[in-house]
Coordinates of C-alpha atoms and ligand atoms in Angstrom, one line a residue:
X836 CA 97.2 69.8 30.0
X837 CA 96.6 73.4 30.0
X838 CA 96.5 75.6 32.8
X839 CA 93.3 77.9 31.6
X840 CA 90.0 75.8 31.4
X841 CA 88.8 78.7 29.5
X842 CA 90.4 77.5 26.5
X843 CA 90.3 73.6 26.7
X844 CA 86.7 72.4 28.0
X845 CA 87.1 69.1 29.6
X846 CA 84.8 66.2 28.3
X847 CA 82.0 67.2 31.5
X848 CA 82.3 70.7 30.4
X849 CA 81.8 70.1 27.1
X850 CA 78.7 67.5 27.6
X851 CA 77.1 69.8 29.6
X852 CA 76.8 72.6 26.9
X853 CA 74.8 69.9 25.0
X854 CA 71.0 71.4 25.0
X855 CA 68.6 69.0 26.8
X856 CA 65.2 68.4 25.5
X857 CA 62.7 70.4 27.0
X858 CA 61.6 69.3 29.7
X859 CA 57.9 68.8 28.6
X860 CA 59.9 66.8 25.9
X861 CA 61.4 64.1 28.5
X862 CA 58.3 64.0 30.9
X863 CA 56.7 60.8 31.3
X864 CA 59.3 58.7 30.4
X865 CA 59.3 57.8 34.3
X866 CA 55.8 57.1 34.8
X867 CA 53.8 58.0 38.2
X868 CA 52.8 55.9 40.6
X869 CA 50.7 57.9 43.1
X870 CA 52.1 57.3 46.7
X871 CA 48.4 55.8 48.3
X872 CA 49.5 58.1 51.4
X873 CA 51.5 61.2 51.1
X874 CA 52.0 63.1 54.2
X875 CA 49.3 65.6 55.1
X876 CA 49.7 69.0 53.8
X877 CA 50.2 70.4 57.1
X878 CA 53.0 68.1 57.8
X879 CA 54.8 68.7 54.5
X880 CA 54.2 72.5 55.8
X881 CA 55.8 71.7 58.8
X882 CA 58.6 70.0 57.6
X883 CA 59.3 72.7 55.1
X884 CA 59.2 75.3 57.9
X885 CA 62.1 73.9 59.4
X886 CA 64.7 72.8 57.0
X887 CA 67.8 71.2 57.4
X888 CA 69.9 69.0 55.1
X889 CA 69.2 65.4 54.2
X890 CA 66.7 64.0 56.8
X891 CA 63.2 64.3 55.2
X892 CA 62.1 63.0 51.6
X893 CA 59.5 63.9 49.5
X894 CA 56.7 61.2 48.8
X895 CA 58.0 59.8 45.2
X896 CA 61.3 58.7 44.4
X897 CA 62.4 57.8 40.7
X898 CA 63.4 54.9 39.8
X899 CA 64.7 51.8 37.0
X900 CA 66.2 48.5 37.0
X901 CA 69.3 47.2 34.4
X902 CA 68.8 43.9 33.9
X903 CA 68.8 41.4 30.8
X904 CA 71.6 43.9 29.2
X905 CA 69.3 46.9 29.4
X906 CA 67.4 50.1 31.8
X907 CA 63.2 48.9 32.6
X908 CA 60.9 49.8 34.6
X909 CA 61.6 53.2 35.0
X910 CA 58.8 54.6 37.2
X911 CA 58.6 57.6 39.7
X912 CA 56.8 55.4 42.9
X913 CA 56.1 55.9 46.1
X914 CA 59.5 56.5 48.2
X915 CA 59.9 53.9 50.7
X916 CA 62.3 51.2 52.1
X917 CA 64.4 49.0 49.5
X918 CA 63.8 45.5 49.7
X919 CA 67.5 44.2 49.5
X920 CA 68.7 40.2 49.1
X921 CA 71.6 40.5 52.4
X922 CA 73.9 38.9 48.8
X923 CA 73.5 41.9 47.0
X924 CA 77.0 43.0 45.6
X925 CA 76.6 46.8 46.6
X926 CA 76.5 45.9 50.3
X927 CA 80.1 43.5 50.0
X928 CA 82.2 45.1 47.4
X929 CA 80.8 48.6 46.8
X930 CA 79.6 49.3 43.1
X931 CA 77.4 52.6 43.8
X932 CA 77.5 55.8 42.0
X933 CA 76.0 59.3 43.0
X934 CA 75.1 62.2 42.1
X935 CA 73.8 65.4 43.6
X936 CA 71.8 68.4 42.0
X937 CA 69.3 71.3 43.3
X938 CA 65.9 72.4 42.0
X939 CA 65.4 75.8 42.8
X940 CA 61.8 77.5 43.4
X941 CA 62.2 81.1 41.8
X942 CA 59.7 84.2 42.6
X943 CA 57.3 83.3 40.0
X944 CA 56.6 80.1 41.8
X945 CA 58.4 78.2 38.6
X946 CA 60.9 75.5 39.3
X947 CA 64.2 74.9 37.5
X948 CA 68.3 72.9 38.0
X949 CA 71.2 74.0 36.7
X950 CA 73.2 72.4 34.4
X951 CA 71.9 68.4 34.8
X952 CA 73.5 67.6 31.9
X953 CA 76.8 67.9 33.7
X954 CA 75.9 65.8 36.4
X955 CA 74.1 63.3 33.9
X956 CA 77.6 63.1 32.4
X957 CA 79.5 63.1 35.5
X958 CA 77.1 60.1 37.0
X959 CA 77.8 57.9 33.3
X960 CA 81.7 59.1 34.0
X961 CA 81.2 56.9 37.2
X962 CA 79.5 54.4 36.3
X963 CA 82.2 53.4 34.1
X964 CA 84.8 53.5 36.7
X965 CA 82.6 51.1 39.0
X966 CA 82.0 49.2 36.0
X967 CA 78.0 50.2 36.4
X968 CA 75.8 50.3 33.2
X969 CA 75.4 54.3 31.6
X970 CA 72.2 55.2 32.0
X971 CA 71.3 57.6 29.0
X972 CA 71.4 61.2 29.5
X973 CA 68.4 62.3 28.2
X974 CA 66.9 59.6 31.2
X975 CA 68.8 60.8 33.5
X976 CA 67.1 64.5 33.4
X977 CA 64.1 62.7 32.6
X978 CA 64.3 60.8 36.4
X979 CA 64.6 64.6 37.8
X980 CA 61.6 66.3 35.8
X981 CA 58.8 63.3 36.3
X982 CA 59.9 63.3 40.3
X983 CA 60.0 66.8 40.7
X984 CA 56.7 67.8 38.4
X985 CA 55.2 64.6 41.3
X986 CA 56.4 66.3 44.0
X987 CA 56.6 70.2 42.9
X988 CA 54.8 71.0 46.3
X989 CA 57.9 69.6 48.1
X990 CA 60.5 72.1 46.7
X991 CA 60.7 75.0 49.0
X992 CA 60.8 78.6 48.5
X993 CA 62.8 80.3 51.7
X994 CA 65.2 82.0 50.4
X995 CA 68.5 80.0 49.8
X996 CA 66.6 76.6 50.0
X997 CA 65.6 74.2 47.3
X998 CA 65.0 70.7 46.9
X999 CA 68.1 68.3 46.8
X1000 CA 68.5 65.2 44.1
X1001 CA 70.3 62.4 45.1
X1002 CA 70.1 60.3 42.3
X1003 CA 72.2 56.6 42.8
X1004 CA 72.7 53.4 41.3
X1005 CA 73.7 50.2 42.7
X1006 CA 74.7 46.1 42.6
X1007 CA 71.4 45.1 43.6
X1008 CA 72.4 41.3 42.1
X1009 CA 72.5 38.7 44.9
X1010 CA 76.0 37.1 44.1
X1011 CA 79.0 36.9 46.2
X1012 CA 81.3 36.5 43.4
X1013 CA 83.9 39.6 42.8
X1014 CA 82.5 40.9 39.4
X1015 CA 80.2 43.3 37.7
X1016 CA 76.6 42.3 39.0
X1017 CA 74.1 42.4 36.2
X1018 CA 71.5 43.9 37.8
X1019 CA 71.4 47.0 39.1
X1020 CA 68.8 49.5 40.3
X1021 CA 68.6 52.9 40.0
X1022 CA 67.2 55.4 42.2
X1023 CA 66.5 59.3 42.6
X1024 CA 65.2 60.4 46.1
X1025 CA 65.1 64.4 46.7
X1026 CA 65.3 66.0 50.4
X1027 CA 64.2 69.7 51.1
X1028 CA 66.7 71.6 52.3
X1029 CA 67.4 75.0 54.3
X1030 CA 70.2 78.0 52.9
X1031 CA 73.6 76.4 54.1
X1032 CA 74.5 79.7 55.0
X1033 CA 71.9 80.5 58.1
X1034 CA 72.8 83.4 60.1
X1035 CA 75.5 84.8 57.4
X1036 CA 78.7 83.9 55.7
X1037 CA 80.9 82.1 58.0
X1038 CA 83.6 80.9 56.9
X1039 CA 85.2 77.5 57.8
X1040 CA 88.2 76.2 59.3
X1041 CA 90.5 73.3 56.9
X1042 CA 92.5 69.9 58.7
X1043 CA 95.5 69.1 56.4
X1044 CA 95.4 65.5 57.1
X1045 CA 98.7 64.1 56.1
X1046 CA 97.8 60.4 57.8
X1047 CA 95.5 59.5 54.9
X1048 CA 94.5 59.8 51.7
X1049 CA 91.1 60.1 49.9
X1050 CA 92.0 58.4 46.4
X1051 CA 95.3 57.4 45.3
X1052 CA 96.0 57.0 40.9
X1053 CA 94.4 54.8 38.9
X1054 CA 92.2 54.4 41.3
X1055 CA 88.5 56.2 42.0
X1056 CA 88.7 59.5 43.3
X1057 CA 87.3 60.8 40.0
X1058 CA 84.1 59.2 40.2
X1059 CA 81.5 59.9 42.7
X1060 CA 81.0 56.7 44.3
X1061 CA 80.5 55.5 47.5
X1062 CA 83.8 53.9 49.0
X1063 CA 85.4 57.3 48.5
X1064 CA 83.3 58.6 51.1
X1065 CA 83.8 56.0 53.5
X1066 CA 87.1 56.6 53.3
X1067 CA 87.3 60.4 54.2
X1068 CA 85.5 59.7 57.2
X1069 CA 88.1 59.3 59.7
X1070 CA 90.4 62.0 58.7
X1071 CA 87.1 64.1 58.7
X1072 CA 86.3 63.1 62.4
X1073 CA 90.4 63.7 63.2
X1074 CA 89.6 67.2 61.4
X1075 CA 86.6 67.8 64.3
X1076 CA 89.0 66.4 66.9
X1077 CA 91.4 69.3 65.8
X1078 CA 88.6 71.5 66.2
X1079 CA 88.0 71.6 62.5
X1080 CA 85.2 71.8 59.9
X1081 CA 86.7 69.7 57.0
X1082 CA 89.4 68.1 56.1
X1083 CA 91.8 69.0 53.2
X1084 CA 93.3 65.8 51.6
X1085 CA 97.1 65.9 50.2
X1086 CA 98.0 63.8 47.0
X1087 CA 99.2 60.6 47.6
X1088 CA 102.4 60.5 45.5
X1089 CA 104.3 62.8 46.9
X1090 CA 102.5 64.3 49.8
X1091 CA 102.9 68.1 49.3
X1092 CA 100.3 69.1 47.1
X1093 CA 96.6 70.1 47.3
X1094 CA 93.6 68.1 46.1
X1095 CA 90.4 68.5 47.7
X1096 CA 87.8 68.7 50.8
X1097 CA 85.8 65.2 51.8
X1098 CA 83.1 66.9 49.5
X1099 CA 84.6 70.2 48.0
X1100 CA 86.8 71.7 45.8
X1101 CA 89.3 74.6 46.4
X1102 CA 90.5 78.1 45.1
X1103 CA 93.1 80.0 46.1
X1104 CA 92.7 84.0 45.5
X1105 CA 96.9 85.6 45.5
X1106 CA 96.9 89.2 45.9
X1107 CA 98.2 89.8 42.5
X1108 CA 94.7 88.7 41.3
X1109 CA 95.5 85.2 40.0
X1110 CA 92.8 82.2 40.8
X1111 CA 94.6 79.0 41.0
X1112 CA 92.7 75.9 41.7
X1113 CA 93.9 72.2 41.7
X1114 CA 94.2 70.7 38.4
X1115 CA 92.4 67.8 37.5
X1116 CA 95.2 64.7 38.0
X1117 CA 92.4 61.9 37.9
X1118 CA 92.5 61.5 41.9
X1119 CA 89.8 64.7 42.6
X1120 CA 86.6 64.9 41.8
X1121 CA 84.9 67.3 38.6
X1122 CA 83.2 70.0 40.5
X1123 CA 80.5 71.2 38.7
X1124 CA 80.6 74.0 40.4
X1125 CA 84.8 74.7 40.2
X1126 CA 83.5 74.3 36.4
X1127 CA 81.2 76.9 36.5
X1128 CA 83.5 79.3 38.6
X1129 CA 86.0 78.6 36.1
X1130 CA 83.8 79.9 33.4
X1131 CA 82.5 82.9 35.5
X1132 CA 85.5 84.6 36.5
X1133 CA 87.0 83.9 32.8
X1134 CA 84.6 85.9 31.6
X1135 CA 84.9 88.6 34.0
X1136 CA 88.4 88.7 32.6
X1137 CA 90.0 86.9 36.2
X1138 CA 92.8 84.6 35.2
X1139 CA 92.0 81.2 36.5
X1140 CA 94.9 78.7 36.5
X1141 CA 94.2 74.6 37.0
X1142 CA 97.2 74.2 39.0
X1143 CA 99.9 72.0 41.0
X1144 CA 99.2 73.9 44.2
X1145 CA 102.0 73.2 46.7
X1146 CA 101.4 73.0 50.4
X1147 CA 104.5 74.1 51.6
X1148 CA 104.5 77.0 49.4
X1149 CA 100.9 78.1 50.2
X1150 CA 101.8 78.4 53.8
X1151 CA 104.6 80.4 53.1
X1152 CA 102.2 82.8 51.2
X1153 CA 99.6 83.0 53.8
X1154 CA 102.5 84.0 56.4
X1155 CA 104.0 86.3 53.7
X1156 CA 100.4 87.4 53.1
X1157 CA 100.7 87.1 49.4
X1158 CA 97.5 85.0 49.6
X1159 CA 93.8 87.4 49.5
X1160 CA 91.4 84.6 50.0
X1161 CA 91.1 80.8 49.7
X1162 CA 87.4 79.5 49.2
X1163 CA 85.4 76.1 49.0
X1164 CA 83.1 75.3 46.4
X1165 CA 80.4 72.9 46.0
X1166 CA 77.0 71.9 45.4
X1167 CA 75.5 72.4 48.9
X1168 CA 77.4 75.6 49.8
X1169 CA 78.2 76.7 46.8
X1170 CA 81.2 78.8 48.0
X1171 CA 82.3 79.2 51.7
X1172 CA 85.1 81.1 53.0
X1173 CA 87.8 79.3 54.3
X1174 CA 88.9 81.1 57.5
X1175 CA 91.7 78.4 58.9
X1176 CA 94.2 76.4 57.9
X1177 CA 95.4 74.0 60.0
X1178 CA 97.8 70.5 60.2
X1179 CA 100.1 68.8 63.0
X1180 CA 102.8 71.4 62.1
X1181 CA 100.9 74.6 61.4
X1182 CA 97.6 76.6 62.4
X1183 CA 97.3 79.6 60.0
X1184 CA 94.4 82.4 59.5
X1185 CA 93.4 83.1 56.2
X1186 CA 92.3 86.6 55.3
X1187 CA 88.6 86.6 54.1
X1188 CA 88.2 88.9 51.0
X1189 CA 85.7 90.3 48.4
X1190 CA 85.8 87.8 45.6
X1191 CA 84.2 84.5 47.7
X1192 CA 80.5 86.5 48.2
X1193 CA 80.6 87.8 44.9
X1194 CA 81.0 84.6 43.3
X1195 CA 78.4 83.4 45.5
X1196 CA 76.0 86.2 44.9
X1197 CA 76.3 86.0 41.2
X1198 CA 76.2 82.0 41.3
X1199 CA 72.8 82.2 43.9
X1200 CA 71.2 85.1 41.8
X1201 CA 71.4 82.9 38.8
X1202 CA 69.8 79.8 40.2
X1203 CA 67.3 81.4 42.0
X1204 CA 66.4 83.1 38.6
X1205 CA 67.3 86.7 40.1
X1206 CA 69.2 88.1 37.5
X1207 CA 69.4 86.6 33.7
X1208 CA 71.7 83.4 32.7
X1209 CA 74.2 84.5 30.4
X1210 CA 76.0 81.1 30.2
X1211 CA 72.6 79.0 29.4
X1212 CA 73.2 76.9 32.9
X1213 CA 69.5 77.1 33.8
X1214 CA 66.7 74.1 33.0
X1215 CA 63.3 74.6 33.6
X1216 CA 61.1 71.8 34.9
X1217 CA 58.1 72.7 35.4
Ligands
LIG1127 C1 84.7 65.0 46.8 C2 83.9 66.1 46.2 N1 84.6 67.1 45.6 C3 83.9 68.2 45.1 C4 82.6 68.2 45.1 C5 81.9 69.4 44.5 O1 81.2 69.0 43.3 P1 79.9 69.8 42.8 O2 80.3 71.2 42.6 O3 79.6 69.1 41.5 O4 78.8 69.6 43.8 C6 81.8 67.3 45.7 C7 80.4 67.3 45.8 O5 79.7 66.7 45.1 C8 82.5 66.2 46.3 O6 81.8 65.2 46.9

């Protein structure tokens, strides 16, 4: 493998700098069914007013079922409870895929997502690894332009907050045997949601948990898929009971290096300039967002190494203070500051430096349309 993503694109890099149809192209392949009763427009007001993260969804959600050996049905209908046989596969063994995506509202009022093809690829990359259907690509962005043109009054324009995607499939087959169900359903509900970053840029404190593991090899710590979250969920409440924000999950193998937050990926700045973030080893998952950093600081001329980032070593740099920054990068946050490293044997301040807002300003002022796109990440939808 190499250690500069600048020069090999992996297979999600490289599908995302596929063009997508324009959007006017794909619309209407998910066909609206007017919700008989939206909220009020002075509720939706309300609730847009006062944003948080994940607990109020728009009127519509997409949707399409597999079965007979192929995607129908695909609809955008009124969101609403799932009607669910108590035998469904999903709920006993697990087979669900995610994915998670922003539409920003820029100053002109128009609405636009950055880079679905990645996470259209990401979500097929997935699916295969939970032995779900692909859903093509080109249907996948489709899902996201019919629900969001139905429900364009839901995407708010605050500044920092959008409308979050949460497209998901699952074993909706009513079998209790242990195989691939044949039927599965696919959904895509979106949630407004405020800046993550309220009252400034704060940064947050790590939990090396070296009692568990988030994904082991060969198994599915590459895929975005249910189970892995489940499983981060105890080390992330022992992170809170060590008075942490999130927890920082070692490999498995031999128990030293770096991988990944419950929902993040990381960077490490060293004071000689160098970015290093943990290489790909089929246990973390694809950022789209380390991808895109990746590509943004190459072509400010930063050297960006995929790395074996050791522990041990990294706590010796941070005491040595060889180490400018370390930062966390995802969709929600895009980047956050980390400010603390902590573990049973250690409890370590990390300096906060220039790079982590920068990447974020430059990130944020391209998908809220602010300055121009130079790397063609932008899709309009309406
Ligand atoms: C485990 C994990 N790692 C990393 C990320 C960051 O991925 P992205 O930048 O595509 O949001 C996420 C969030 O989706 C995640 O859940």
């Amino acid at each position: 493998m190499s250690d500069n993503e600048s020069t090999t694109l992996t297979p999600l890099a490289q599908a995302a700098s596929i063009p997508v149809p324009p959007a006017d192209e794909l619309a209407g392949r998910f066909p609206l069914h007017p919700n008989p009763t939206p909220v009020t427009d002075q509720q939706r007001e309300e609730h847009l007013a006062s944003l948080s993260f994940g607990t109020v969804f728009s009127d519509h959600m997409a949707y399409a079922r597999f079965t007979d050996g192929q995607w129908q049905s695909h609809s955008v209908v009124p969101y609403g409870p799932i009607a669910l046989s108590p035998a469904a596969s999903v709920l006993h063994y697990g087979q669900e895929v995610f994915e998670g995506i922003k539409a920003y509202r820029h100053e002109d009022g128009s609405i636009w997502t950055f880079r679905p093809r990645y996470n259209a690829a990401r979500f097929n990359a997935s699916a295969r690894r939970l032995a779900l259907p692909e859903l093509c690509e080109d249907d996948f962005v489709a899902s996201l332009v019919d629900l969001v043109r139905a429900d364009a009054q839901w995407v708010p324009s605050a500044p920092g907050s959008s409308l979050y995607l949460r497209p998901f499939m699952f074993a909706s087959e009513a079998f209790l045997g242990v195989k691939p169900a044949h039927t599965v359903d696919y959904y895509v509900i979106a949630s407004p949601s405020g800046a993550y970053f309220k009252g400034g840029f704060t940064p947050v404190s790590i939990w090396v948990t070296t009692d568990y593991h988030r994904a082991g090899r060969g198994g599915t710590g590459a895929a975005k898929t249910s189970g892995n979250y489940a499983a981060s969920l105890l080390p992330q409440q022992q992170a809170y009971d060590n008075d942490c924000d999130q927890v920082c999950f070692l490999d498995d193998v031999t128990q030293t290096t770096i991988e990944e937050l419950g929902g993040m990926n990381l960077f490490v700045v060293d004071t000689d300039g160098t970015i290093r973030t943990p290489r790909l080893t089929g246990t973390i998952l694809e950022g789209g967002t380390r991808s895109a950093i990746i590509t943004l600081l190459t072509s400010k001329g930063y050297t960006v190494k995929e790395d074996t980032i050791i522990l041990s070593e990294l706590t010796a740099q941070l005491q040595a203070g060889t180490i400018a920054e370390i930062f966390a990068c995802g969709t929600a946050a895009v980047v956050t500051p980390v400010g603390r490293l902590k573990s049973e044997t250690f409890d370590l301040e990390v300096p906060v430096g220039e790079l982590t807002p920068q990447i974020h300003r430059t990130l944020t002022d391209i998908q809220y349309g602010r300055v121009e796109d130079p790397f063609g990440w932008m899709y309009k939808i309406c």
